[in-house]
Amino acid sequence: MDAASLTVGFLGTGFMTQVHSRGARLAGARIAGVVGSSPAKGAAAARELRLGRGYDSVAELVSDPEIDLVHVCTPNALHAEQVRAVLAAGKHVICEKPLGVTGDEAAGLLAAAGDAVTGVPFVYRFHPLVREARARVRAGDIGTVLHVNGVYLQDWMLDPANHNWRADGDAGGPSRAFADIGSHLCDLVEFVTGDRIARVCAVKSTVYAQRGGHVVDNEDAGALLVTTTGGAIGTLLVSQVAPGRKNGLVIEIAGSAESIRFDQEQPETIWLGRATGSVLLPRDPDQLGPDAQRLSIIPAGHPQGYQDAFNAFIADTYAAVGGETSDGLPTFADGARAARLTDAFLAATDQAGWVDVVDS
Ligand code: SOE
């Protein structure tokens, strides 16, 4: 089956459904419909976002024999039950992160997936220059990885008047900033270096006890010291209360010969740091390796960005349904990995010491 003959459905009607559905459309899938938090919301989203029709319930959507794959874009705590319903109906599934609100929950979904094609949108992997950085580390260009430093900074939780379901533990889970964006940061560190984060030591902070009159159950920010399986050390900072930062996702990897820095808000260049003669490498397909070239779909000088990365993730996941495998596809294994890292982060903040990350 090729992507053009896939029929897909959506659970959830928010921002992520909009982003996913653009990718689905571009990949050539037919969109059958969507489920909202009420039948009326599902019907309205179907109309406004051109998502086929509104289904009244998850059960109704997953029992539609026409649907091959379901995108789960609902609040975090609903993922486990909904993913299980999709898998039980024999369908493939892309689930937003966090895949589960605990490591065990996410590992259970990975086990339940069996032969189904699964995806978790660690989409920053699909920036061509992230692939270039990874290829250069793999080829040994930067030497031995000595240390990593990274941040993911946002400011959308600055205003304590704003309530958001993510701050409610029952809907968002026990971790917010780390599970939501720290997971992307750790995924990039592991994806680019090829090493895993082995141990973490961490502190967290919750700036306001209440937001918009609702009790806040999870953190606004977290700071981590890490060690990797490759013997590198590192520091990571994650915050949703950093004024002026929107999606400030930056990783810098220092090797014994060279450094590489990727900044998600400037994804059209990577910095190659050298003791003498540092350079900014542009996303110019002529200067890139094959993996970066494949994902470089727009001529150099015309910026490619977040939605392009998302589209590539969806196209590759759909291609996997057709039996085509591609390098670097984030699956439920990566979603389960992120949930184990979140467990380790939370445990480290509780016990003020080093915690080993469980390898799932
Ligand atoms: C909100 O924090 C959010 O949309 C995340 O949920 C995404 O995963 C991240 O890519 C951008 O910010």
mmCIF file of C-alpha atoms and ligand atoms in Angstrom:
data_model
loop_
_atom_site.group_PDB
_atom_site.id
_atom_site.type_symbol
_atom_site.label_atom_id
_atom_site.label_comp_id
_atom_site.label_asym_id
_atom_site.label_seq_id
_atom_site.Cartn_x
_atom_site.Cartn_y
_atom_site.Cartn_z
ATOM 1 C CA MET A 1 0.000 0.000 0.000
ATOM 2 C CA ASP A 2 1.392 3.437 -0.830
ATOM 3 C CA ALA A 3 0.664 6.624 1.106
ATOM 4 C CA ALA A 4 -1.736 7.790 -1.587
ATOM 5 C CA SER A 5 -4.077 4.890 -0.859
ATOM 6 C CA LEU A 6 -4.008 5.311 2.935
ATOM 7 C CA THR A 7 -7.089 6.465 4.800
ATOM 8 C CA VAL A 8 -6.456 8.126 8.138
ATOM 9 C CA GLY A 9 -8.447 9.470 11.085
ATOM 10 C CA PHE A 10 -7.715 11.940 13.880
ATOM 11 C CA LEU A 11 -8.403 11.971 17.610
ATOM 12 C CA GLY A 12 -8.300 15.547 18.932
ATOM 13 C CA THR A 13 -9.083 18.914 17.361
ATOM 14 C CA GLY A 14 -6.296 21.209 18.608
ATOM 15 C CA PHE A 15 -3.125 22.720 17.184
ATOM 16 C CA MET A 16 -1.369 19.387 16.780
ATOM 17 C CA THR A 17 -4.229 17.960 14.701
ATOM 18 C CA GLN A 18 -3.846 20.933 12.361
ATOM 19 C CA VAL A 19 -0.114 20.301 11.972
ATOM 20 C CA HIS A 20 -0.524 16.530 11.516
ATOM 21 C CA SER A 21 -3.378 16.907 9.037
ATOM 22 C CA ARG A 22 -1.352 19.215 6.769
ATOM 23 C CA GLY A 23 1.284 16.497 6.606
ATOM 24 C CA ALA A 24 -1.345 13.813 5.974
ATOM 25 C CA ARG A 25 -2.859 15.783 3.132
ATOM 26 C CA LEU A 26 0.509 16.473 1.529
ATOM 27 C CA ALA A 27 1.428 12.782 1.733
ATOM 28 C CA GLY A 28 -1.715 12.053 -0.291
ATOM 29 C CA ALA A 29 -3.745 10.249 2.375
ATOM 30 C CA ARG A 30 -7.512 10.447 2.447
ATOM 31 C CA ILE A 31 -8.744 11.962 5.711
ATOM 32 C CA ALA A 32 -11.867 10.092 6.828
ATOM 33 C CA GLY A 33 -12.702 12.102 9.939
ATOM 34 C CA VAL A 34 -12.046 13.292 13.433
ATOM 35 C CA VAL A 35 -13.236 12.781 17.016
ATOM 36 C CA GLY A 36 -13.499 15.802 19.323
ATOM 37 C CA SER A 37 -14.147 16.102 23.046
ATOM 38 C CA SER A 38 -17.866 16.150 22.129
ATOM 39 C CA PRO A 39 -19.685 15.131 18.915
ATOM 40 C CA ALA A 40 -20.406 18.823 18.216
ATOM 41 C CA LYS A 41 -16.713 19.743 18.536
ATOM 42 C CA GLY A 42 -15.728 16.859 16.274
ATOM 43 C CA ALA A 43 -18.241 17.949 13.635
ATOM 44 C CA ALA A 44 -17.112 21.600 13.850
ATOM 45 C CA ALA A 45 -13.423 20.639 13.507
ATOM 46 C CA ALA A 46 -14.225 18.379 10.559
ATOM 47 C CA ARG A 47 -15.867 21.338 8.817
ATOM 48 C CA GLU A 48 -13.337 24.023 9.744
ATOM 49 C CA LEU A 49 -10.163 21.985 9.262
ATOM 50 C CA ARG A 50 -11.433 19.970 6.259
ATOM 51 C CA LEU A 51 -11.023 16.680 8.113
ATOM 52 C CA GLY A 52 -13.745 14.579 6.473
ATOM 53 C CA ARG A 53 -16.549 14.029 8.942
ATOM 54 C CA GLY A 54 -16.982 14.129 12.706
ATOM 55 C CA TYR A 55 -17.264 10.727 14.375
ATOM 56 C CA ASP A 56 -19.169 10.686 17.660
ATOM 57 C CA SER A 57 -16.664 8.583 19.592
ATOM 58 C CA VAL A 58 -13.271 6.904 19.483
ATOM 59 C CA ALA A 59 -15.077 3.549 19.294
ATOM 60 C CA GLU A 60 -16.981 4.678 16.191
ATOM 61 C CA LEU A 61 -13.842 5.941 14.424
ATOM 62 C CA VAL A 62 -11.674 2.911 15.164
ATOM 63 C CA SER A 63 -14.415 0.543 13.999
ATOM 64 C CA ASP A 64 -14.500 2.192 10.553
ATOM 65 C CA PRO A 65 -12.949 -0.507 8.321
ATOM 66 C CA GLU A 66 -11.807 2.125 5.796
ATOM 67 C CA ILE A 67 -9.350 3.702 8.242
ATOM 68 C CA ASP A 68 -5.794 2.324 8.125
ATOM 69 C CA LEU A 69 -4.000 4.647 10.527
ATOM 70 C CA VAL A 70 -5.068 6.931 13.381
ATOM 71 C CA HIS A 71 -3.324 10.085 14.611
ATOM 72 C CA VAL A 72 -3.749 10.503 18.392
ATOM 73 C CA CYS A 73 -3.494 14.242 19.206
ATOM 74 C CA THR A 74 -5.435 14.404 22.478
ATOM 75 C CA PRO A 75 -4.365 15.387 26.027
ATOM 76 C CA ASN A 76 -1.539 13.200 27.328
ATOM 77 C CA ALA A 77 -3.482 11.159 29.886
ATOM 78 C CA LEU A 78 -5.867 9.912 27.185
ATOM 79 C CA HIS A 79 -3.136 8.485 24.959
ATOM 80 C CA ALA A 80 -2.842 5.048 26.567
ATOM 81 C CA GLU A 81 -6.502 4.101 26.403
ATOM 82 C CA GLN A 82 -6.975 5.544 22.916
ATOM 83 C CA VAL A 83 -3.828 3.985 21.466
ATOM 84 C CA ARG A 84 -4.913 0.616 22.844
ATOM 85 C CA ALA A 85 -8.323 1.027 21.173
ATOM 86 C CA VAL A 86 -6.652 1.858 17.835
ATOM 87 C CA LEU A 87 -4.275 -1.117 18.078
ATOM 88 C CA ALA A 88 -7.058 -3.486 19.135
ATOM 89 C CA ALA A 89 -8.908 -2.461 15.961
ATOM 90 C CA GLY A 90 -5.886 -3.580 13.919
ATOM 91 C CA LYS A 91 -4.803 -0.123 12.788
ATOM 92 C CA HIS A 92 -1.473 1.678 12.623
ATOM 93 C CA VAL A 93 -0.969 4.648 14.922
ATOM 94 C CA ILE A 94 0.895 7.926 15.286
ATOM 95 C CA CYS A 95 0.643 9.226 18.857
ATOM 96 C CA GLU A 96 1.680 12.648 20.106
ATOM 97 C CA LYS A 97 4.254 12.762 22.859
ATOM 98 C CA PRO A 98 4.383 11.930 25.678
ATOM 99 C CA LEU A 99 3.346 8.471 24.482
ATOM 100 C CA GLY A 100 2.449 7.606 28.084
ATOM 101 C CA VAL A 101 2.519 9.640 31.269
ATOM 102 C CA THR A 102 4.856 7.104 32.916
ATOM 103 C CA GLY A 103 7.629 4.908 31.575
ATOM 104 C CA ASP A 104 5.655 1.756 32.340
ATOM 105 C CA GLU A 105 2.564 3.066 30.566
ATOM 106 C CA ALA A 106 4.552 3.918 27.435
ATOM 107 C CA ALA A 107 6.433 0.587 27.539
ATOM 108 C CA GLY A 108 3.054 -1.190 27.725
ATOM 109 C CA LEU A 109 1.939 0.582 24.530
ATOM 110 C CA LEU A 110 5.175 -0.336 22.778
ATOM 111 C CA ALA A 111 4.598 -3.984 23.706
ATOM 112 C CA ALA A 112 0.948 -3.813 22.612
ATOM 113 C CA ALA A 113 1.877 -2.400 19.179
ATOM 114 C CA GLY A 114 3.179 -5.733 17.856
ATOM 115 C CA ASP A 115 3.592 -5.432 14.079
ATOM 116 C CA ALA A 116 1.633 -2.194 13.711
ATOM 117 C CA VAL A 117 3.518 0.769 12.281
ATOM 118 C CA THR A 118 3.904 3.335 15.037
ATOM 119 C CA GLY A 119 5.155 6.905 15.175
ATOM 120 C CA VAL A 120 5.877 9.531 17.822
ATOM 121 C CA PRO A 121 6.606 12.971 16.342
ATOM 122 C CA PHE A 122 10.144 13.748 17.370
ATOM 123 C CA VAL A 123 10.063 15.855 14.263
ATOM 124 C CA TYR A 124 13.147 17.990 14.830
ATOM 125 C CA ARG A 125 15.037 14.931 13.583
ATOM 126 C CA PHE A 126 13.683 15.776 10.143
ATOM 127 C CA HIS A 127 15.518 19.068 9.715
ATOM 128 C CA PRO A 128 18.103 18.355 7.005
ATOM 129 C CA LEU A 129 20.881 19.931 9.058
ATOM 130 C CA VAL A 130 20.113 17.727 12.059
ATOM 131 C CA ARG A 131 20.722 14.777 9.727
ATOM 132 C CA GLU A 132 23.920 16.447 8.551
ATOM 133 C CA ALA A 133 25.100 16.914 12.146
ATOM 134 C CA ARG A 134 24.337 13.261 12.876
ATOM 135 C CA ALA A 135 26.171 12.077 9.760
ATOM 136 C CA ARG A 136 29.223 14.150 10.704
ATOM 137 C CA VAL A 137 29.274 12.743 14.252
ATOM 138 C CA ARG A 138 28.889 9.195 12.855
ATOM 139 C CA ALA A 139 31.709 9.732 10.359
ATOM 140 C CA GLY A 140 33.989 10.799 13.201
ATOM 141 C CA ASP A 141 34.421 14.348 11.840
ATOM 142 C CA ILE A 142 34.066 15.921 15.272
ATOM 143 C CA GLY A 143 36.277 13.370 17.037
ATOM 144 C CA THR A 144 35.217 11.890 20.377
ATOM 145 C CA VAL A 145 32.123 13.507 21.878
ATOM 146 C CA LEU A 146 33.311 15.242 25.047
ATOM 147 C CA HIS A 147 30.276 17.182 26.172
ATOM 148 C CA VAL A 148 26.806 18.304 25.167
ATOM 149 C CA ASN A 149 24.855 21.329 26.214
ATOM 150 C CA GLY A 150 21.323 22.022 25.225
ATOM 151 C CA VAL A 151 18.262 24.111 25.978
ATOM 152 C CA TYR A 152 14.620 24.092 25.033
ATOM 153 C CA LEU A 153 13.107 27.394 26.140
ATOM 154 C CA GLN A 154 9.569 28.674 25.623
ATOM 155 C CA ASP A 155 7.552 31.476 27.238
ATOM 156 C CA TRP A 156 3.942 30.499 26.661
ATOM 157 C CA MET A 157 3.385 29.629 30.364
ATOM 158 C CA LEU A 158 4.612 32.992 31.658
ATOM 159 C CA ASP A 159 1.203 34.445 32.440
ATOM 160 C CA PRO A 160 -0.270 32.892 35.635
ATOM 161 C CA ALA A 161 -3.753 33.968 34.505
ATOM 162 C CA ASN A 162 -3.634 31.350 31.762
ATOM 163 C CA HIS A 163 -4.811 27.879 32.559
ATOM 164 C CA ASN A 164 -3.880 25.031 30.235
ATOM 165 C CA TRP A 165 -4.800 21.347 30.534
ATOM 166 C CA ARG A 166 -1.082 20.500 30.449
ATOM 167 C CA ALA A 167 -0.642 22.001 33.955
ATOM 168 C CA ASP A 168 -3.289 19.659 35.362
ATOM 169 C CA GLY A 169 -1.672 16.358 36.393
ATOM 170 C CA ASP A 170 -4.818 14.352 35.604
ATOM 171 C CA ALA A 171 -4.735 15.480 31.965
ATOM 172 C CA GLY A 172 -1.104 16.445 31.383
ATOM 173 C CA GLY A 173 0.731 13.992 33.626
ATOM 174 C CA PRO A 174 3.286 14.390 36.418
ATOM 175 C CA SER A 175 5.801 16.251 34.233
ATOM 176 C CA ARG A 176 5.020 19.181 31.923
ATOM 177 C CA ALA A 177 8.055 21.099 30.678
ATOM 178 C CA PHE A 178 10.325 18.067 30.602
ATOM 179 C CA ALA A 179 7.790 15.646 29.121
ATOM 180 C CA ASP A 180 6.625 18.176 26.546
ATOM 181 C CA ILE A 181 9.833 19.804 25.337
ATOM 182 C CA GLY A 182 12.670 18.260 27.364
ATOM 183 C CA SER A 183 11.760 15.042 25.556
ATOM 184 C CA HIS A 184 12.548 16.716 22.203
ATOM 185 C CA LEU A 185 15.852 18.011 23.567
ATOM 186 C CA CYS A 186 16.936 14.601 24.888
ATOM 187 C CA ASP A 187 15.774 12.921 21.693
ATOM 188 C CA LEU A 188 17.944 15.261 19.609
ATOM 189 C CA VAL A 189 20.970 14.757 21.865
ATOM 190 C CA GLU A 190 20.648 10.977 21.561
ATOM 191 C CA PHE A 191 19.782 11.049 17.859
ATOM 192 C CA VAL A 192 22.706 13.247 16.847
ATOM 193 C CA THR A 193 25.375 11.750 19.129
ATOM 194 C CA GLY A 194 24.215 8.142 18.726
ATOM 195 C CA ASP A 195 24.778 7.750 22.476
ATOM 196 C CA ARG A 196 22.154 7.472 25.173
ATOM 197 C CA ILE A 197 21.747 9.560 28.258
ATOM 198 C CA ALA A 198 22.839 7.134 30.958
ATOM 199 C CA ARG A 199 22.438 9.062 34.229
ATOM 200 C CA VAL A 200 20.732 12.282 35.255
ATOM 201 C CA CYS A 201 20.838 14.611 38.224
ATOM 202 C CA ALA A 202 18.100 17.267 38.176
ATOM 203 C CA VAL A 203 16.224 20.114 39.820
ATOM 204 C CA LYS A 204 12.849 21.492 38.805
ATOM 205 C CA SER A 205 10.818 24.580 39.540
ATOM 206 C CA THR A 206 7.122 25.396 39.504
ATOM 207 C CA VAL A 207 6.784 29.155 39.495
ATOM 208 C CA TYR A 208 3.090 29.481 40.348
ATOM 209 C CA ALA A 209 1.107 27.101 42.536
ATOM 210 C CA GLN A 210 -2.047 28.049 40.629
ATOM 211 C CA ARG A 211 -2.797 29.143 37.088
ATOM 212 C CA GLY A 212 -6.108 30.762 36.227
ATOM 213 C CA GLY A 213 -7.542 29.494 39.512
ATOM 214 C CA HIS A 214 -6.465 25.890 38.871
ATOM 215 C CA VAL A 215 -3.864 24.040 40.926
ATOM 216 C CA VAL A 216 -0.622 23.412 39.014
ATOM 217 C CA ASP A 217 0.629 19.828 39.326
ATOM 218 C CA ASN A 218 3.804 19.857 37.267
ATOM 219 C CA GLU A 219 6.970 21.826 36.602
ATOM 220 C CA ASP A 220 7.575 24.981 34.553
ATOM 221 C CA ALA A 221 11.304 24.355 34.265
ATOM 222 C CA GLY A 222 13.977 21.741 34.854
ATOM 223 C CA ALA A 223 17.764 21.733 34.838
ATOM 224 C CA LEU A 224 19.769 18.546 34.378
ATOM 225 C CA LEU A 225 23.319 17.307 34.550
ATOM 226 C CA VAL A 226 23.737 14.219 32.385
ATOM 227 C CA THR A 227 26.281 11.586 31.470
ATOM 228 C CA THR A 228 26.055 9.556 28.269
ATOM 229 C CA THR A 229 26.809 5.967 27.393
ATOM 230 C CA GLY A 230 29.650 7.318 25.242
ATOM 231 C CA GLY A 231 31.342 8.870 28.275
ATOM 232 C CA ALA A 232 30.376 12.496 27.593
ATOM 233 C CA ILE A 233 29.023 14.883 30.217
ATOM 234 C CA GLY A 234 26.360 17.509 29.650
ATOM 235 C CA THR A 235 23.936 20.146 30.898
ATOM 236 C CA LEU A 236 20.351 20.616 29.743
ATOM 237 C CA LEU A 237 17.864 23.377 30.605
ATOM 238 C CA VAL A 238 14.171 23.239 29.818
ATOM 239 C CA SER A 239 11.680 26.009 30.551
ATOM 240 C CA GLN A 240 8.229 27.188 29.533
ATOM 241 C CA VAL A 241 8.700 30.491 31.402
ATOM 242 C CA ALA A 242 11.710 32.040 29.609
ATOM 243 C CA PRO A 243 10.579 35.492 28.357
ATOM 244 C CA GLY A 244 11.144 36.021 24.662
ATOM 245 C CA ARG A 245 11.913 32.394 23.913
ATOM 246 C CA LYS A 246 9.303 30.705 21.713
ATOM 247 C CA ASN A 247 10.859 27.432 20.597
ATOM 248 C CA GLY A 248 14.482 28.016 21.540
ATOM 249 C CA LEU A 249 15.722 24.467 21.027
ATOM 250 C CA VAL A 250 19.507 24.458 20.760
ATOM 251 C CA ILE A 251 22.028 21.639 21.044
ATOM 252 C CA GLU A 252 25.766 22.050 20.991
ATOM 253 C CA ILE A 253 28.007 19.015 20.887
ATOM 254 C CA ALA A 254 31.706 19.441 21.537
ATOM 255 C CA GLY A 255 33.972 16.779 20.114
ATOM 256 C CA SER A 256 37.706 16.432 20.533
ATOM 257 C CA ALA A 257 38.201 17.921 17.032
ATOM 258 C CA GLU A 258 35.160 20.083 16.345
ATOM 259 C CA SER A 259 31.862 21.329 17.789
ATOM 260 C CA ILE A 260 28.452 21.273 16.128
ATOM 261 C CA ARG A 261 25.585 23.553 17.101
ATOM 262 C CA PHE A 262 21.991 23.367 15.837
ATOM 263 C CA ASP A 263 19.407 26.027 16.684
ATOM 264 C CA GLN A 264 15.836 25.070 15.790
ATOM 265 C CA GLU A 265 14.836 28.731 15.297
ATOM 266 C CA GLN A 266 17.622 29.097 12.699
ATOM 267 C CA PRO A 267 17.446 25.641 11.114
ATOM 268 C CA GLU A 268 18.986 26.704 7.819
ATOM 269 C CA THR A 269 22.545 26.664 9.167
ATOM 270 C CA ILE A 270 24.638 24.642 11.600
ATOM 271 C CA TRP A 271 27.706 26.026 13.287
ATOM 272 C CA LEU A 272 30.862 23.976 12.969
ATOM 273 C CA GLY A 273 33.124 25.205 15.765
ATOM 274 C CA ARG A 274 36.849 24.862 15.219
ATOM 275 C CA ALA A 275 39.803 26.098 17.252
ATOM 276 C CA THR A 276 40.552 28.166 14.176
ATOM 277 C CA GLY A 277 38.224 28.720 11.252
ATOM 278 C CA SER A 278 34.723 28.073 12.622
ATOM 279 C CA VAL A 279 32.056 28.112 9.887
ATOM 280 C CA LEU A 280 28.300 28.352 9.444
ATOM 281 C CA LEU A 281 27.275 25.552 7.080
ATOM 282 C CA PRO A 282 24.116 26.401 5.097
ATOM 283 C CA ARG A 283 21.397 23.960 4.050
ATOM 284 C CA ASP A 284 22.767 23.751 0.561
ATOM 285 C CA PRO A 285 22.106 20.243 -0.785
ATOM 286 C CA ASP A 286 25.364 20.367 -2.764
ATOM 287 C CA GLN A 287 27.320 20.548 0.490
ATOM 288 C CA LEU A 288 25.360 17.895 2.412
ATOM 289 C CA GLY A 289 25.399 14.131 2.854
ATOM 290 C CA PRO A 290 22.693 11.861 1.347
ATOM 291 C CA ASP A 291 20.362 11.761 4.391
ATOM 292 C CA ALA A 292 20.284 15.571 4.641
ATOM 293 C CA GLN A 293 19.942 15.857 0.866
ATOM 294 C CA ARG A 294 16.901 13.560 0.844
ATOM 295 C CA LEU A 295 15.094 15.799 3.329
ATOM 296 C CA SER A 296 16.174 18.999 1.640
ATOM 297 C CA ILE A 297 13.148 19.579 -0.562
ATOM 298 C CA ILE A 298 13.434 23.313 -1.235
ATOM 299 C CA PRO A 299 16.346 24.969 -3.048
ATOM 300 C CA ALA A 300 19.034 26.465 -0.817
ATOM 301 C CA GLY A 301 18.264 30.020 0.245
ATOM 302 C CA HIS A 302 14.483 29.485 0.478
ATOM 303 C CA PRO A 303 13.909 28.576 4.148
ATOM 304 C CA GLN A 304 12.582 25.175 5.143
ATOM 305 C CA GLY A 305 11.088 24.818 8.616
ATOM 306 C CA TYR A 306 8.980 23.090 11.255
ATOM 307 C CA GLN A 307 6.028 22.100 9.072
ATOM 308 C CA ASP A 308 8.397 20.676 6.442
ATOM 309 C CA ALA A 309 10.052 18.567 9.149
ATOM 310 C CA PHE A 310 6.637 17.421 10.342
ATOM 311 C CA ASN A 311 5.541 16.578 6.795
ATOM 312 C CA ALA A 312 8.675 14.465 6.287
ATOM 313 C CA PHE A 313 7.991 12.555 9.513
ATOM 314 C CA ILE A 314 4.447 11.788 8.370
ATOM 315 C CA ALA A 315 5.496 10.851 4.840
ATOM 316 C CA ASP A 316 8.145 8.442 6.197
ATOM 317 C CA THR A 317 5.711 6.892 8.691
ATOM 318 C CA TYR A 318 3.106 6.384 5.968
ATOM 319 C CA ALA A 319 5.800 4.895 3.729
ATOM 320 C CA ALA A 320 6.566 2.410 6.520
ATOM 321 C CA VAL A 321 2.948 1.232 6.322
ATOM 322 C CA GLY A 322 3.735 0.397 2.703
ATOM 323 C CA GLY A 323 6.780 -1.594 3.831
ATOM 324 C CA GLU A 324 9.422 1.057 3.057
ATOM 325 C CA THR A 325 11.838 1.593 5.905
ATOM 326 C CA SER A 326 13.740 4.825 6.305
ATOM 327 C CA ASP A 327 16.533 5.791 8.629
ATOM 328 C CA GLY A 328 15.748 7.809 11.736
ATOM 329 C CA LEU A 329 12.005 7.227 11.969
ATOM 330 C CA PRO A 330 10.813 7.906 15.548
ATOM 331 C CA THR A 331 8.513 5.087 16.666
ATOM 332 C CA PHE A 332 6.885 3.921 19.904
ATOM 333 C CA ALA A 333 10.337 2.680 20.963
ATOM 334 C CA ASP A 334 11.462 6.311 20.994
ATOM 335 C CA GLY A 335 8.260 7.405 22.730
ATOM 336 C CA ALA A 336 8.873 4.792 25.443
ATOM 337 C CA ARG A 337 12.482 5.940 25.724
ATOM 338 C CA ALA A 338 11.325 9.536 26.298
ATOM 339 C CA ALA A 339 8.928 8.393 29.007
ATOM 340 C CA ARG A 340 11.774 6.534 30.792
ATOM 341 C CA LEU A 341 13.852 9.713 30.639
ATOM 342 C CA THR A 342 10.945 11.637 32.142
ATOM 343 C CA ASP A 343 10.710 9.081 34.970
ATOM 344 C CA ALA A 344 14.439 9.514 35.592
ATOM 345 C CA PHE A 345 14.147 13.314 35.573
ATOM 346 C CA LEU A 346 11.309 13.225 38.121
ATOM 347 C CA ALA A 347 13.078 10.658 40.309
ATOM 348 C CA ALA A 348 16.271 12.729 40.262
ATOM 349 C CA THR A 349 14.414 15.869 41.335
ATOM 350 C CA ASP A 350 12.862 13.908 44.215
ATOM 351 C CA GLN A 351 16.035 12.424 45.583
ATOM 352 C CA ALA A 352 18.598 15.123 44.820
ATOM 353 C CA GLY A 353 21.137 12.668 43.439
ATOM 354 C CA TRP A 354 22.141 10.725 40.344
ATOM 355 C CA VAL A 355 19.559 8.405 38.807
ATOM 356 C CA ASP A 356 20.202 5.746 36.143
ATOM 357 C CA VAL A 357 17.897 5.965 33.141
ATOM 358 C CA VAL A 358 16.060 2.675 32.641
ATOM 359 C CA ASP A 359 16.778 1.288 29.186
ATOM 360 C CA SER A 360 13.435 0.170 27.756
HETATM 361 C C1 SOE B 1 3.925 23.063 23.054
HETATM 362 O O1 SOE B 1 4.765 23.121 24.150
HETATM 363 C C2 SOE B 1 4.580 22.448 21.860
HETATM 364 O O2 SOE B 1 3.628 22.575 20.847
HETATM 365 C C3 SOE B 1 4.961 20.973 22.048
HETATM 366 O O3 SOE B 1 3.886 20.189 22.441
HETATM 367 C C4 SOE B 1 5.627 20.466 20.811
HETATM 368 O O4 SOE B 1 5.982 19.123 20.912
HETATM 369 C C5 SOE B 1 6.839 21.314 20.485
HETATM 370 O O5 SOE B 1 7.332 20.862 19.289
HETATM 371 C C6 SOE B 1 6.453 22.766 20.382
HETATM 372 O O6 SOE B 1 5.745 23.176 21.499
#
